[in-house]
Amino acid sequence: MAITRRRRTLTTLLAVGLVAGCDGGSPETADLATSRPQAGSLAVETVVAGLEHPWDIGFLPDGRILLTERPARFRLVDAGTASEVRADLTDVLVGGEGGLMGLVIHPDFARTREFTTCQTREENGQPVDVRLVTWRLSPDAASATRVRDLLTGLPISTGRHSGCRPTIAADGALLVGTGDVAQPSHPQDRRSLGGKVLRVDLRTGAGLPDNPFASSSDANERRVYSYGHRNVQGVAVRPGSGQVFTAEHGPTGFDEMNRIRPGGNYGWDPSRGGTVQTYDESVPMTDRDRFPDAVLPLWTSGETSTEAPSGAAFLDGAQWGPLNGRLAVVALRGQKTLLFQLDEAGDRVVDLALPTELNDAYGRLRGVRGGPGGALYITTSNGTDDRLLRVTPRT
């Protein structure tokens, strides 16, 4: 793929990433610069502009799109316009990285009209938690009412690392990627919901009986699917396999793309085994000295590149041609989309493409979801005149 001259050095660093199998072996350096699609292979159109920090995207059965905006607003996108959906969001704490964030439309939405969000909560101006809230959209889609607090008690701090990304698994479970809220003990504490991938019942918020720690006496630990994470902001389920992949922010550099293994420890421990009370970001992102069995990332940006990866979704459909089946990860700081080709087992990255059309062209990219007809939808996160983009293969 063609690369602009001023981005060439960064692209080279990304194209030679650290790739590890899930067999516990050491990472190896792999050249991922081959088999790149040519510039002009993607068509990008603006569905709607004038948004403010749109965080996540949900597709309704009638073709309309529901968006969350971090400053505590729902937007309904219909025929190129975005109207506000009335809802009581007065308890949402908007600050730092927190606010109204992740969104999933329930699989039975056509019957129940329910969807679930991640949001930070305040009481009397004080932060309480990050929580999952289930809503019901009115028949005319003009308003939403709260049905239940699905899961409360996700940790909160200054707003840092409070991002929360929900995704429906192949078996209907609700997967939720969470941040560690920059508190040192959360990632390795399985009784904390921070720095985890959770797997819960979409109706009750309880941990599922086949979760890796289902026999624990602690309700939070029963919800944990994987732990030792720093800030998971992308969760994607591979079509046809059910394999789960995440995109995760590293400290400075060392952003990761991971294959999630039930019960896996991904090795982030800024508490240094509980020996320090400060959030020590000098520790390895995947600390195999302290945790010999820690799961190695499939890809890392390495020491010299910080991408701040956010949403993740798979390209799905024959219309994508050679890109079909790739994992799309969008980046905030990197302002690009990375397209990972994985092997069939999901244990290895075999190619990484950086489409020119989405490389430093729209600013910071926050959310990405596969939509109707296999199109890819992406939100920008620049703070002013943000956009919802529709990406398709150019014919």
XYZ file of N, CA and C in Angstrom, residues 97 160-161 180 229-233 247-258 268 279 281-286 299-303 305-310 333:
123
model
N -11.381 10.790 30.681
C -11.725 9.810 29.654
C -13.104 9.202 29.880
N -9.242 8.574 34.147
C -8.239 7.918 33.314
C -8.493 6.408 33.263
N -8.341 5.848 32.077
C -8.511 4.407 31.854
C -9.876 3.910 32.319
N -7.946 -0.151 33.906
C -7.541 -0.316 35.311
C -7.668 0.967 36.117
N -4.786 -6.772 32.473
C -4.856 -5.821 31.372
C -4.667 -4.392 31.891
N -4.253 -3.525 30.991
C -4.074 -2.111 31.344
C -5.297 -1.280 30.965
N -5.661 -1.319 29.693
C -6.773 -0.469 29.248
C -7.312 -1.035 27.939
N -8.243 -1.969 28.053
C -8.823 -2.633 26.881
C -9.935 -1.741 26.319
N -9.758 -1.276 25.087
C -10.787 -0.433 24.480
C -11.356 -1.013 23.195
N -7.909 -4.953 21.615
C -6.916 -3.902 21.399
C -6.735 -3.182 22.725
N -5.474 -2.922 23.084
C -5.185 -2.433 24.433
C -4.101 -1.368 24.418
N -4.329 -0.312 25.194
C -3.360 0.765 25.311
C -2.180 0.343 26.179
N -0.969 0.554 25.679
C 0.228 0.392 26.492
C 0.559 1.682 27.221
N 1.636 1.703 28.018
C 2.000 2.922 28.754
C 2.561 3.974 27.798
N 3.839 3.899 27.465
C 4.412 4.697 26.378
C 4.977 3.688 25.405
N 4.318 3.549 24.251
C 4.622 2.433 23.382
C 4.000 1.162 23.914
N 4.327 0.041 23.302
C 3.876 -1.294 23.715
C 2.359 -1.429 23.741
N 1.669 -0.725 22.826
C 0.256 -1.032 22.610
C 0.157 -2.477 22.127
N -0.996 -3.103 22.392
C -1.105 -4.529 22.099
C -2.383 -4.886 21.352
N -2.291 -5.968 20.581
C -3.448 -6.690 20.093
C -3.302 -8.109 20.617
N -4.338 -8.593 21.309
C -4.268 -9.871 22.014
C -5.359 -10.827 21.569
N 0.117 -7.387 33.079
C 0.316 -5.991 33.486
C 0.172 -5.885 35.000
N 1.300 4.013 40.852
C 1.021 3.378 39.564
C 2.311 3.399 38.744
N 4.419 2.762 35.883
C 4.271 2.431 34.472
C 5.587 2.045 33.810
N 6.629 1.876 34.604
C 7.900 1.437 34.041
C 7.974 -0.084 33.914
N 6.984 -0.791 34.469
C 7.005 -2.253 34.399
C 6.666 -2.707 32.986
N 7.048 -3.921 32.604
C 6.706 -4.421 31.266
C 5.199 -4.542 31.094
N 4.734 -4.305 29.880
C 3.320 -4.483 29.588
C 2.916 -5.944 29.789
N 3.775 -6.863 29.400
C 3.553 -8.293 29.644
C 4.766 -8.805 30.415
N 0.523 -8.966 18.735
C 1.224 -7.842 18.114
C 1.421 -6.753 19.166
N 2.555 -6.082 19.099
C 2.791 -4.908 19.930
C 3.438 -3.828 19.078
N 3.129 -2.583 19.387
C 3.712 -1.467 18.629
C 5.178 -1.268 18.962
N 5.647 -1.902 20.051
C 7.050 -1.784 20.423
C 7.343 -0.514 21.206
N 8.598 -0.342 21.516
C 9.022 0.732 22.424
C 8.914 2.116 21.812
N 6.839 3.404 19.359
C 5.612 3.856 18.700
C 4.429 3.732 19.647
N 3.654 4.809 19.782
C 2.429 4.798 20.579
C 1.255 5.057 19.648
N 0.361 4.092 19.544
C -0.790 4.220 18.657
C -2.084 4.541 19.404
N -2.202 4.123 20.683
C -3.446 4.252 21.452
C -4.610 3.590 20.705
N -4.554 2.256 20.532
C -5.613 1.565 19.788
C -6.920 1.579 20.567
N -8.006 1.758 19.850
C -9.314 1.827 20.489
C -10.205 0.709 19.971
N -4.183 8.167 19.030
C -2.973 8.946 18.820
C -2.365 8.677 17.443
